[in-house]
Coordinates of C-alpha atoms and ligand atoms in Angstrom, one line a residue:
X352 CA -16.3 -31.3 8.8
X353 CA -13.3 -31.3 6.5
X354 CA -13.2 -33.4 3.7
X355 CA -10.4 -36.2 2.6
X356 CA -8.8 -35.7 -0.9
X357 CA -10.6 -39.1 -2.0
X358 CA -14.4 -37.2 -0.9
X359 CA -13.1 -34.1 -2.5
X360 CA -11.8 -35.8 -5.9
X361 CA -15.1 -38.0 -5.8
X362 CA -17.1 -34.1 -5.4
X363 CA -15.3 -32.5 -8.4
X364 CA -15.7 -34.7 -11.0
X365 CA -19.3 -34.5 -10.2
X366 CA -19.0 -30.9 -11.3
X367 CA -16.7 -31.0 -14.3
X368 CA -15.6 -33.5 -16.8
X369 CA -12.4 -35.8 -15.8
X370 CA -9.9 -33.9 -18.0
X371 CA -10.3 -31.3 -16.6
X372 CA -9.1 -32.2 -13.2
X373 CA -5.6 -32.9 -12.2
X374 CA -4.3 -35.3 -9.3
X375 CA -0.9 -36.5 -10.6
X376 CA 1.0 -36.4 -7.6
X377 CA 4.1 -34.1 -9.7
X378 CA 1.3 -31.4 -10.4
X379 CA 0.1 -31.2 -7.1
X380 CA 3.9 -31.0 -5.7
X381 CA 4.5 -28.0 -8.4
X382 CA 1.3 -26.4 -7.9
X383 CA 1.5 -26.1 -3.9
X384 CA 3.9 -22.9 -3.9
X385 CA 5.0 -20.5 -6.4
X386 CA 8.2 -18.5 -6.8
X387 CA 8.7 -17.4 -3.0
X388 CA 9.4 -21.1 -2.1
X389 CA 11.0 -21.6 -5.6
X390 CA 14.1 -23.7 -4.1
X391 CA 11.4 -26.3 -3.2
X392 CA 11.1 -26.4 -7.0
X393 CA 14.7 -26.0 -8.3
X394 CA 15.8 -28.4 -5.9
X395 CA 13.0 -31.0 -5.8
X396 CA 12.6 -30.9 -2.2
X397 CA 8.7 -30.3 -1.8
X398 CA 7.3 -30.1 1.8
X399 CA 3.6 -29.6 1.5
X400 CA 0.7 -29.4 2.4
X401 CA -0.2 -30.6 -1.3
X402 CA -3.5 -29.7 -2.8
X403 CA -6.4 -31.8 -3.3
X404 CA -6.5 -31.4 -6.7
X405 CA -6.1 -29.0 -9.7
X406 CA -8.7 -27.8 -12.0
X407 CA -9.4 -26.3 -15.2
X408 CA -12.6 -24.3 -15.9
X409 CA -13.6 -23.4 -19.1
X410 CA -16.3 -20.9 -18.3
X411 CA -17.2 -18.4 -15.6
X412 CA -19.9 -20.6 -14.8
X413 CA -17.9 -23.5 -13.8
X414 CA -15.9 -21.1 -11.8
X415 CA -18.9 -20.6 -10.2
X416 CA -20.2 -23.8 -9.9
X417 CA -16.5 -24.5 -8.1
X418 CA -16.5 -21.8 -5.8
X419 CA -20.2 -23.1 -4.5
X420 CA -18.8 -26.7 -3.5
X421 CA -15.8 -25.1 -1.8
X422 CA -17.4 -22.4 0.1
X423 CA -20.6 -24.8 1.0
X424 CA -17.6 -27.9 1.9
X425 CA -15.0 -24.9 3.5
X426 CA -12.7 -26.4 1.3
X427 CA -9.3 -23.3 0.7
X428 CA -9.3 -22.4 -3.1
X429 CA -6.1 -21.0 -4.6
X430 CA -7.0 -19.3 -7.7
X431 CA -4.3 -19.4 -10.2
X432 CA -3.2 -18.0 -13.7
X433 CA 0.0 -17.8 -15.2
X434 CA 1.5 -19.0 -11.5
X435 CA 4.6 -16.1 -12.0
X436 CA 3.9 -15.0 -8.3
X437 CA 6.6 -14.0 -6.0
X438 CA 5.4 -13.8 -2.4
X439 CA 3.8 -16.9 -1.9
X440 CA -0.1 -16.0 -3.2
X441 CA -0.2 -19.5 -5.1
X442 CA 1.0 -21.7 -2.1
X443 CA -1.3 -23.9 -0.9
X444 CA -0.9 -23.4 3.3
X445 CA -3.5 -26.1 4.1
X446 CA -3.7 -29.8 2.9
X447 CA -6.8 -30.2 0.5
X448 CA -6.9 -27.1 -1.0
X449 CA -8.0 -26.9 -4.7
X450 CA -6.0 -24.8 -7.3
X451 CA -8.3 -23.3 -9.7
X452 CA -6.3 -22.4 -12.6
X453 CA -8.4 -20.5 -15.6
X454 CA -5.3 -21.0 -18.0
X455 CA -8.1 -22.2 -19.9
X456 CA -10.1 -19.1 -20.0
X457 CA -8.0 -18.1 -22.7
X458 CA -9.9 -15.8 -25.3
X459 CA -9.7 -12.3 -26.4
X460 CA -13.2 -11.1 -26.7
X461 CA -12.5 -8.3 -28.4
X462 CA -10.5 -5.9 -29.6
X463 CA -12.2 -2.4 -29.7
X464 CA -9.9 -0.1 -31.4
X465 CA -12.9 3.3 -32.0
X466 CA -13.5 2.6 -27.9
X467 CA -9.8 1.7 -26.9
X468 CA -10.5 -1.0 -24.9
X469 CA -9.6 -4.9 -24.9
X470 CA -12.2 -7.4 -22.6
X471 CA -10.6 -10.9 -22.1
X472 CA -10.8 -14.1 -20.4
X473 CA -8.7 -14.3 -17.1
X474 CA -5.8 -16.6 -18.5
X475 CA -4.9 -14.7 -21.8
X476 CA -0.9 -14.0 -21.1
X477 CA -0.5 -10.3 -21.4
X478 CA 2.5 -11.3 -24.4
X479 CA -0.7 -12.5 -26.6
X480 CA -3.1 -9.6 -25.9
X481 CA -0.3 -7.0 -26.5
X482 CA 0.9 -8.8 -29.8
X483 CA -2.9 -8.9 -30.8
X484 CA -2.9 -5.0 -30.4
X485 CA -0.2 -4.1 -31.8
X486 CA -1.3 -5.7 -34.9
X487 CA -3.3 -2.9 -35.1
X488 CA -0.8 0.3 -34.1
X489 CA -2.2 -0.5 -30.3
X490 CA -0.8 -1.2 -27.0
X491 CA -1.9 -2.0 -23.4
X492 CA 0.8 0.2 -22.3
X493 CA 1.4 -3.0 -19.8
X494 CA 4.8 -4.4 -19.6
X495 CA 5.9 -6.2 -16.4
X496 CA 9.2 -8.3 -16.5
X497 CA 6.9 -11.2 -16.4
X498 CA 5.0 -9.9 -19.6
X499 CA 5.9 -13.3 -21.9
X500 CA 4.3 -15.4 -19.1
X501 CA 1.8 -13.5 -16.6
X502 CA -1.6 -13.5 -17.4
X503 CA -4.6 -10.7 -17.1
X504 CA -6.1 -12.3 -14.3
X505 CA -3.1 -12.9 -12.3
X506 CA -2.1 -9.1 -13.0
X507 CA -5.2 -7.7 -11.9
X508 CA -5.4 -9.5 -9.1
X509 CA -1.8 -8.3 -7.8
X510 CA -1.6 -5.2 -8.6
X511 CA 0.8 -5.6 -11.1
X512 CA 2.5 -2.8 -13.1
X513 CA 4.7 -2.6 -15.8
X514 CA 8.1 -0.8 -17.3
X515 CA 6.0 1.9 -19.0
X516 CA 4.4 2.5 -15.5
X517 CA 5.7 6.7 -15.0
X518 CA 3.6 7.2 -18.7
X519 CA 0.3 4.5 -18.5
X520 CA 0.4 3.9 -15.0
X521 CA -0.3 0.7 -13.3
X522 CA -2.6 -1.6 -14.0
X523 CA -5.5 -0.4 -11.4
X524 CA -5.2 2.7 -14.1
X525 CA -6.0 0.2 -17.0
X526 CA -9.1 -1.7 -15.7
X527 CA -12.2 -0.1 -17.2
X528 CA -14.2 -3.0 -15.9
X529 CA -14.0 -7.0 -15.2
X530 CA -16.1 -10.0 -14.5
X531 CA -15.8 -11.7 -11.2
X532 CA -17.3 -14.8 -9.1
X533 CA -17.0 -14.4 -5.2
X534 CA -17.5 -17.8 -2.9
X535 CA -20.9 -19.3 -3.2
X536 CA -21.1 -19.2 -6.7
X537 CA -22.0 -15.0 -7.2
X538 CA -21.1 -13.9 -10.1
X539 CA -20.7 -9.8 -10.6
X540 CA -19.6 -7.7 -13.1
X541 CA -18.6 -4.7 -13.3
X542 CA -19.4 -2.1 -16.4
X543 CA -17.2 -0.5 -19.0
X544 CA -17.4 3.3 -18.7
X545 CA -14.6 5.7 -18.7
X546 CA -15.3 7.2 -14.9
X547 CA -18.9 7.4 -12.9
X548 CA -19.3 9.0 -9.7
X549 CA -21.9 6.3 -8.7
X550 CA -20.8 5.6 -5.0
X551 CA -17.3 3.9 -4.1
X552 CA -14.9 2.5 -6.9
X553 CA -16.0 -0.9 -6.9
X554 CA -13.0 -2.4 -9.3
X555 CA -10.6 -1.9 -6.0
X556 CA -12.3 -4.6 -4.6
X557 CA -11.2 -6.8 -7.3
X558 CA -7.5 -5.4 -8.1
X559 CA -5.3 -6.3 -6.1
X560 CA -7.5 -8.9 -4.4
X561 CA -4.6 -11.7 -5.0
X562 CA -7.8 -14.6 -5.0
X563 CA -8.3 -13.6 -1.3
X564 CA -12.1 -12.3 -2.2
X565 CA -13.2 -12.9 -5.8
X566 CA -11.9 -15.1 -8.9
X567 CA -11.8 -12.7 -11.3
X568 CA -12.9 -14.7 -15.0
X569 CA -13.1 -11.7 -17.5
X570 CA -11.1 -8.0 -17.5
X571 CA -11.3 -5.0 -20.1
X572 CA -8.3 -3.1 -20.2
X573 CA -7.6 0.2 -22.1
X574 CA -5.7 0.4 -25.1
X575 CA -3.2 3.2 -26.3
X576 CA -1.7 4.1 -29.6
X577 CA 1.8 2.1 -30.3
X578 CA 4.3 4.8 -31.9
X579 CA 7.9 2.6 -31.3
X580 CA 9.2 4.5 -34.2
X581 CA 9.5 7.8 -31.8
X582 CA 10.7 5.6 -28.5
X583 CA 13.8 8.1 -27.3
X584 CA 16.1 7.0 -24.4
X585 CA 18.4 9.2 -22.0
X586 CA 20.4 8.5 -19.3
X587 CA 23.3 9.9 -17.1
X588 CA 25.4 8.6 -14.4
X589 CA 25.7 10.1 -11.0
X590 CA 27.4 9.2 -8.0
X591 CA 24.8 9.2 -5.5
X592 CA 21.5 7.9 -5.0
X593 CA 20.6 10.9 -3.0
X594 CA 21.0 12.8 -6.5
X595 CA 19.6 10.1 -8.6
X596 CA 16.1 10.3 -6.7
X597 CA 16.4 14.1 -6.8
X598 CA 16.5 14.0 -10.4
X599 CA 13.8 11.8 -11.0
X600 CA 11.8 13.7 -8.1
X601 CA 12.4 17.1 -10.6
X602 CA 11.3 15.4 -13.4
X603 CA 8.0 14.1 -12.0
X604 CA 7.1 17.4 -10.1
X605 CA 7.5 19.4 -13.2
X606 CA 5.0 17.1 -14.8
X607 CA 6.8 15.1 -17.7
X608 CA 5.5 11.7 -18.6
X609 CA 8.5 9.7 -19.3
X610 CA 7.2 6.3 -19.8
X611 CA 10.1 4.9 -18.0
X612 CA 12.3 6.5 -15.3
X613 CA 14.5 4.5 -13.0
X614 CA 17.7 5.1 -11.1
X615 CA 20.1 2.1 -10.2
X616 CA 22.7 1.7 -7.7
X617 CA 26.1 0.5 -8.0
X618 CA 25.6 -2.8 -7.7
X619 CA 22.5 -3.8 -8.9
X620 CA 23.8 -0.8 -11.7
X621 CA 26.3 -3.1 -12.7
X622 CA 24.1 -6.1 -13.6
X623 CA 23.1 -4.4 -16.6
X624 CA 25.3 -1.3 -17.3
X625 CA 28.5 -2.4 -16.6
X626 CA 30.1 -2.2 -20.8
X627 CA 29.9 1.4 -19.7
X628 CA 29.0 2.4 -16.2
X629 CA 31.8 2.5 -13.7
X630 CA 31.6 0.4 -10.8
X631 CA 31.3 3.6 -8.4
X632 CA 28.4 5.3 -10.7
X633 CA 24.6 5.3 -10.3
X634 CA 22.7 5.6 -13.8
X635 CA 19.6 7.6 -13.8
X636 CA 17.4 7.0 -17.3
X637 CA 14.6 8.0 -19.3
X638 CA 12.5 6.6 -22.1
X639 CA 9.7 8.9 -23.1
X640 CA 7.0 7.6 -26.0
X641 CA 4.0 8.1 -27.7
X642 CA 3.5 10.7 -29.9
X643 CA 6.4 13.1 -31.8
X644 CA 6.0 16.1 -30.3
X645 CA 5.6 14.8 -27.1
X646 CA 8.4 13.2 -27.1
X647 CA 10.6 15.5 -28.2
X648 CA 9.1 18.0 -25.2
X649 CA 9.7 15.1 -22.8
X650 CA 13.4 14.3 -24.0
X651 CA 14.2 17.8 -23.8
X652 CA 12.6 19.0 -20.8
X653 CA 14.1 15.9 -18.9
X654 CA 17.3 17.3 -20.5
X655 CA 17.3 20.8 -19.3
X656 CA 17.0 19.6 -15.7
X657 CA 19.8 16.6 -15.8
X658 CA 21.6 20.0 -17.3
X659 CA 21.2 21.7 -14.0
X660 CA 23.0 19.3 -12.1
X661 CA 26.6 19.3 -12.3
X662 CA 26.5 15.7 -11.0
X663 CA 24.9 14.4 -13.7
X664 CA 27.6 12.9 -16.9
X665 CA 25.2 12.0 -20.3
X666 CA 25.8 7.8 -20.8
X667 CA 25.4 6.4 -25.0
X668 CA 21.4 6.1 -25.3
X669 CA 22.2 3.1 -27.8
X670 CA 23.6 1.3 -24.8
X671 CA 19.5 2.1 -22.8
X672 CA 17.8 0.6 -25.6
X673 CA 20.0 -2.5 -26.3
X674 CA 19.3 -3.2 -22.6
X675 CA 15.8 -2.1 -22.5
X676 CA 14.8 -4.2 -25.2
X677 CA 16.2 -7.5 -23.6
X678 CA 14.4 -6.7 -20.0
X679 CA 11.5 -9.2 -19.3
X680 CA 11.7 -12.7 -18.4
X681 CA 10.3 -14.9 -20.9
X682 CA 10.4 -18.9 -20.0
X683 CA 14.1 -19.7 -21.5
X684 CA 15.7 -17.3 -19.1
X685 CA 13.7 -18.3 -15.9
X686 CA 14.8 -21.9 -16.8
X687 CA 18.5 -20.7 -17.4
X688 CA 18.6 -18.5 -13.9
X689 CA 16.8 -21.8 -12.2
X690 CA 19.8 -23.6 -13.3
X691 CA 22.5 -20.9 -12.1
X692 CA 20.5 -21.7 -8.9
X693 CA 21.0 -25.0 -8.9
X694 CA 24.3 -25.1 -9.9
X695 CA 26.1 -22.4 -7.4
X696 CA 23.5 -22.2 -4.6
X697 CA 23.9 -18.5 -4.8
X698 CA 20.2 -17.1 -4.8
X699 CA 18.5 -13.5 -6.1
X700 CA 15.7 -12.5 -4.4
X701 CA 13.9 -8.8 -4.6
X702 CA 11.6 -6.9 -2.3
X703 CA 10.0 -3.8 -3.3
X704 CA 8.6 -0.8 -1.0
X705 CA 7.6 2.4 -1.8
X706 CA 7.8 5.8 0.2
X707 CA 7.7 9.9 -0.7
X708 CA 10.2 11.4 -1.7
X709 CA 11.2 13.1 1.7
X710 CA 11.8 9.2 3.0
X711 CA 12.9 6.9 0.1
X712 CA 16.8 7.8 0.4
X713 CA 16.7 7.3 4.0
X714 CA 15.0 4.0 3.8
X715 CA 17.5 2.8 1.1
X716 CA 20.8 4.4 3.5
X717 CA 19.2 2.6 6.4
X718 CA 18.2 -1.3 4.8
X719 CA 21.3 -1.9 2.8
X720 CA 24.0 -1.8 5.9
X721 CA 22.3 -3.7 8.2
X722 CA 21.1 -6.4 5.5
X723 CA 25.0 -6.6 5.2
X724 CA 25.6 -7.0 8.8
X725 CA 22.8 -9.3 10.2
X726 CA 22.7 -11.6 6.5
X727 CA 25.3 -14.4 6.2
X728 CA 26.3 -15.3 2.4
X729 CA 25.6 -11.7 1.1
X730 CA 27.3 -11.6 -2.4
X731 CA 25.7 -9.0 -4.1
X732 CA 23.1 -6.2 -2.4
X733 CA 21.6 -2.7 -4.5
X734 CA 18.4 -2.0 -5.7
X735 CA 16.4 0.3 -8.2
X736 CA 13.7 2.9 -8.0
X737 CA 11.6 1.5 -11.2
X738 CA 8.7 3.7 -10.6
X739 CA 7.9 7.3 -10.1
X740 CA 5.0 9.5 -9.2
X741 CA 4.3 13.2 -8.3
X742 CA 4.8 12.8 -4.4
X743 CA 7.1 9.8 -4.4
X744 CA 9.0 6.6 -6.1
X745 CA 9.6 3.2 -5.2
X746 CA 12.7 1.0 -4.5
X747 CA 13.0 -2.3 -5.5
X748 CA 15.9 -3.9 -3.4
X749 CA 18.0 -6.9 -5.4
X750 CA 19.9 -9.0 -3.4
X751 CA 22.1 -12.2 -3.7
X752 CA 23.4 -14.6 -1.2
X753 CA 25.0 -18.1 -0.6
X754 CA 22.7 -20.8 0.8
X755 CA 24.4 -23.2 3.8
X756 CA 21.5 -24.7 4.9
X757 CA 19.2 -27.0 3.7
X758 CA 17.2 -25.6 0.3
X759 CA 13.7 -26.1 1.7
X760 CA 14.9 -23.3 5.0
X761 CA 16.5 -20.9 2.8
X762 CA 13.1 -18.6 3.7
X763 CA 12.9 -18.9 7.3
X764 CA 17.5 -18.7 7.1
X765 CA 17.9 -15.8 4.9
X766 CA 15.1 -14.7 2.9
X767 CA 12.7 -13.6 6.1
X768 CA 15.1 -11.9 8.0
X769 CA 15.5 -9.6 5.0
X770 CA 12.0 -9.2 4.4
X771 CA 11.7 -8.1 7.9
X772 CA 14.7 -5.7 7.7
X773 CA 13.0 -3.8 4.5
X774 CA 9.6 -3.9 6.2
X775 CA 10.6 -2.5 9.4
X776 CA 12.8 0.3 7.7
X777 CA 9.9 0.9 5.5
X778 CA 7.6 1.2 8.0
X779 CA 9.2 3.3 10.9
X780 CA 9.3 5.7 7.6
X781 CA 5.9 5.8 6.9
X782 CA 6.2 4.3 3.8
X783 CA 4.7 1.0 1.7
X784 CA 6.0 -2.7 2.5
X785 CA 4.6 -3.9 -1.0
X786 CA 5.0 -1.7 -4.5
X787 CA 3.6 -4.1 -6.6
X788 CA 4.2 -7.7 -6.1
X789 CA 1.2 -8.1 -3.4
X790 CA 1.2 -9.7 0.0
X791 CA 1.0 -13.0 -1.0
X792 CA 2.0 -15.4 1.9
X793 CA 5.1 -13.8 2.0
X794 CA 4.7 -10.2 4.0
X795 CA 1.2 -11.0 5.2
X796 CA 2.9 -11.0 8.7
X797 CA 3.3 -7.3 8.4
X798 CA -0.3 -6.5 7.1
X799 CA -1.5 -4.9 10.2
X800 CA 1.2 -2.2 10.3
X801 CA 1.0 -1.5 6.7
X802 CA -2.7 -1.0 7.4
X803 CA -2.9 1.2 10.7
X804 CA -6.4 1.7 11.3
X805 CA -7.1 1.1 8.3
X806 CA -6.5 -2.5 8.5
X807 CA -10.4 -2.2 9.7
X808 CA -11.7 -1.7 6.8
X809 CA -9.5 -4.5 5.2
X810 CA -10.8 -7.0 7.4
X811 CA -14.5 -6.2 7.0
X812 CA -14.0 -6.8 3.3
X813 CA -12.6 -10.6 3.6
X814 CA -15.3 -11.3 6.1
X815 CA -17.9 -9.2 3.8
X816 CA -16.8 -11.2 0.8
X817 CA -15.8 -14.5 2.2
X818 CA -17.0 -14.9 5.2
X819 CA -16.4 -18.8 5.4
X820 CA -12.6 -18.2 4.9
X821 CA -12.3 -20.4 1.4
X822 CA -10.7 -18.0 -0.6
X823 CA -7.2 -18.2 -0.4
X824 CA -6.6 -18.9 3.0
X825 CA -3.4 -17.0 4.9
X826 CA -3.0 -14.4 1.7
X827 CA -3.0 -10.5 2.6
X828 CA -4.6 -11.8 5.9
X829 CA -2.3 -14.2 7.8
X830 CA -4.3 -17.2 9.3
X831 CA -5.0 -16.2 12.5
Ligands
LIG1429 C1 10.6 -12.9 -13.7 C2 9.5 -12.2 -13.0 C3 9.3 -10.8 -13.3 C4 8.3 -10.1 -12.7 N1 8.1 -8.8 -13.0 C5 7.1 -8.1 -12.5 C6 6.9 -6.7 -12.9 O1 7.7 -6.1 -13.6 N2 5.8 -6.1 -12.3 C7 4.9 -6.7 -11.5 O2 4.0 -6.1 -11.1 N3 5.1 -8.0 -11.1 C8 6.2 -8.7 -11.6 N4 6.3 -10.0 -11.3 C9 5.4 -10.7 -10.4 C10 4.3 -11.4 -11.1 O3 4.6 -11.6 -12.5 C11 3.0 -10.6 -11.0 O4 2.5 -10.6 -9.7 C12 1.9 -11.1 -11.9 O5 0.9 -10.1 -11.9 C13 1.2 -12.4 -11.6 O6 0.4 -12.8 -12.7 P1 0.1 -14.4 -12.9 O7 -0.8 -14.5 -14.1 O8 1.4 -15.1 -13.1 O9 -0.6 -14.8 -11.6 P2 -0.4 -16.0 -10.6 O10 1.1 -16.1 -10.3 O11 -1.1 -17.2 -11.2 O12 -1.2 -15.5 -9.3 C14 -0.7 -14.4 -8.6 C15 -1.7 -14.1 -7.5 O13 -3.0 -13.7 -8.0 C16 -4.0 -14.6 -7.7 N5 -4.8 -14.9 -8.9 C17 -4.3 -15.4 -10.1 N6 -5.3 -15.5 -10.9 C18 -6.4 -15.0 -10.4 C19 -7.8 -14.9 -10.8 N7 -8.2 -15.2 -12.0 N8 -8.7 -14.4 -9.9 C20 -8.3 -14.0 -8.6 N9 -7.0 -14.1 -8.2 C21 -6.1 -14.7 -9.0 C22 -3.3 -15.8 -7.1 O14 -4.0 -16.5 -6.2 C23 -2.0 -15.2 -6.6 O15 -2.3 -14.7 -5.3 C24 7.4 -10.7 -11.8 C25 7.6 -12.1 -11.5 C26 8.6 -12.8 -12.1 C27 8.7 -14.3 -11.8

């Protein structure tokens, strides 16, 4: 039997106090989607389905306590943290859902600097945590673009990773252990040790779960010595992405650790480089960190093989480090792009895939030209590889267009049939349809293929886990 708002209202303040539960009409229109159905936003044009309510815990237990009543009422629960989500995770896909945001659950816990480790509550924005440890010459090594407003429990349960990602890795390599509650009230948690061989890595159950299994309350990440005083940038133009990538390919097979190293194309090149790129150049660059004499190894070895290719023409490193040091998205600049939005109806969207390096230039050669020739309103179209590993990289496709339709179908007009265009390029390739944003809502569509026969094992865990279907309904798993 499903339950009416008024019956679910009436049932949560039986559980928690009045303030802490939210059913102003403007906070249920803002929380039912997230940055995939942004124009509904931007453009106040909300659709729906609306959630019930919103609410606040303040400890694991009334996370637990919530869960209960939604998995024993089969009431959908969209959990919710700093609500920076891209592909749709934090919409609400059926009326009555509740939104259980832990931006409450706000603590650091502690700060172990002889262990190297950090344990804190779910909604602690990953801006306050690294400030926190760097008070004391620490860092998570963690630095998505969303940094200043994403929070620990929203990045572990994407997947997240960061700018520093080719040096700390991502942040399944951070996550010593966490604290979780799965539907029905269980709560689990998961020890801090630095590896054991006791049976299957339980913490992938929780990372990357995006609230479709387990609410996670409490992580403990790993902490890393801060040295910015060594921080070294590189860079050099080239005038192909087909070198670009074989650069960066050289530079992770002979096993340097840059922390970053990214190649951009022309156009998305010129977003950022243009004072001194050419409009016909890719840039290839490096930053490489940590300690001196690693860096110096890193900057030179990375050196001696851009020296190798003739291709390759050495850009100012001033320029890399003006730019890198103005590269997340803090609240002022989301507001100000928001605005551009609303103002021009000229929207930027990104998808990001991943593939070895055998396959990633051939995906990129294949998605941009027929983007341009099935997409109306194209107005700007590149990408960036932002992430590199021994046997591969990813790309991270940035594209703009003009909107003639109404805002509320700009996904099902233009942003959709791009998605589909990167996923099926990606996937006749044998490559990933998701780098690190998650499913969400968004690509959940193409879960199956991304999965092969895998997908098996994918499915047994959400019905394992949540067998009544509460948790995030229509996330990773479309809704059958
Ligand atoms: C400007 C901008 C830049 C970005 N840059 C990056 C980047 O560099 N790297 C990157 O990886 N991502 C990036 N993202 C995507 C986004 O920031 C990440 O996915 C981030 O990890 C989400 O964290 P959050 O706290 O905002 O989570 P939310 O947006 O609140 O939630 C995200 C997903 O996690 C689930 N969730 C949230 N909290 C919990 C919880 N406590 N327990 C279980 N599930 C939960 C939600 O249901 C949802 O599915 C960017 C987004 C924006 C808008």
């Amino acid at each position: 039997m499903t339950l009416s708002q008024a019956e679910i209202v009436e049932h949560l303040h039986r559980l928690l106090p009045a303030e802490q539960i939210d059913t102003d009409p403007d906070t249920l229109r803002l929380r039912s989607i997230d940055n995939f159905r942004k124009l509904q936003y931007i453009f106040d044009r909300f659709v729906g389905p609306f959630p019930a309510a919103v609410v606040y815990p303040n400890s694991t237990e009334e996370v637990a306590t919530l869960l209960a009543f939604a998995d024993e009422q089969g009431v959908n629960v969209v959990a919710r943290t700093g609500g920076t989500a891209t592909e749709g995770g934090l919409e609400t896909p059926v009326e009555h859902s509740i939104v259980v945001d832990g931006g409450r659950m706000n603590r650091i816990l502690s700060i172990d600097a002889y262990n190297m480790q950090a344990t804190v509550q779910c909604g602690v924005p990953l801006q306050v945590l690294e400030d926190e440890a760097r008070k004391v010459g620490l860092t998570t090594g963690h630095s998505p673009q969303s940094k200043p407003v994403a929070h620990l429990g929203g990045l572990t349960a994407t997947r997240s990773i960061g700018q520093f990602s080719t040096l700390y890795g991502g942040i399944e390599d951070m996550i010593v252990g966490c604290e979780v509650v799965f539907p029905g009230g269980e709560v689990c948690r998961i020890k801090n040790v630095p590896r054991r061989a006791a049976g299957p890595d339980i913490r992938h159950i929780v990372i990357g779960n995006e609230g479709a299994l387990c609410y996670i309350t409490e992580v403990t990440v790993k902490l890393f010595p801060y040295h910015p005083e060594n921080h070294t940038f590189l860079g050099w133009t080239v005038k192909t992405m087909k070198e670009g990538f074989e650069v960066l390919r050289e530079v992770m097979v002979a096993g340097f650790k840059p922390s970053v190293a990214r190649l951009y194309d022309y156009e998305d090149g010129q977003l950022h480089f243009s004072h001194f790129v050419a409009p016909d150049d890719c840039i290839v660059l490096f930053m490489a960190e940590g300690n001196a004499g690693i860096v110096k190894a890193t900057a030179d070895g990375i050196a001696e093989i851009a020296a190798r290719h003739p291709g390759c023409v050495p850009v100012d490193p001033a320029h890399l480090a003006e730019w890198f040091y103005d590269l997340t998205w803090g609240p002022d600049k989301i507001t100000r792009e928001d605005e551009r939005i609303r103002t021009t109806r000229n929207v930027n969207r990104t998808t990001e895939i991943s593939a070895d390096w055998s396959t990633i230039n051939d995906i990129y050669d294949a998605v941009l030209p027929r983007i341009r020739a099935e997409i109306r309103g194209i107005t700007l179209l590149g990408g960036h590889s932002s992430h590199s590993y021994i046997n591969g990289t990813n790309m991270y496709f940035n594209y703009f267009y003009d909107i003639d339709c109404e805002p509320e179908q700009e996904n099902e007009e233009y942003y959709f049939p791009i998605i589909d265009i990167i996923c099926e390029e990606t996937l006749k390739r044998g490559g990933s349809i998701v780098h690190h944003h998650g499913i969400g809502k968004a690509r959940s569509k193409w879960v199956r293929e991304e999965y092969g026969t895998s997908f098996h094992m994918l499915e047994t865990l959400k019905h394992a886990f949540d067998p009544n279907g509460v948790m995030n309904m229509g996330t990773i798993i479309p809704r059958s």
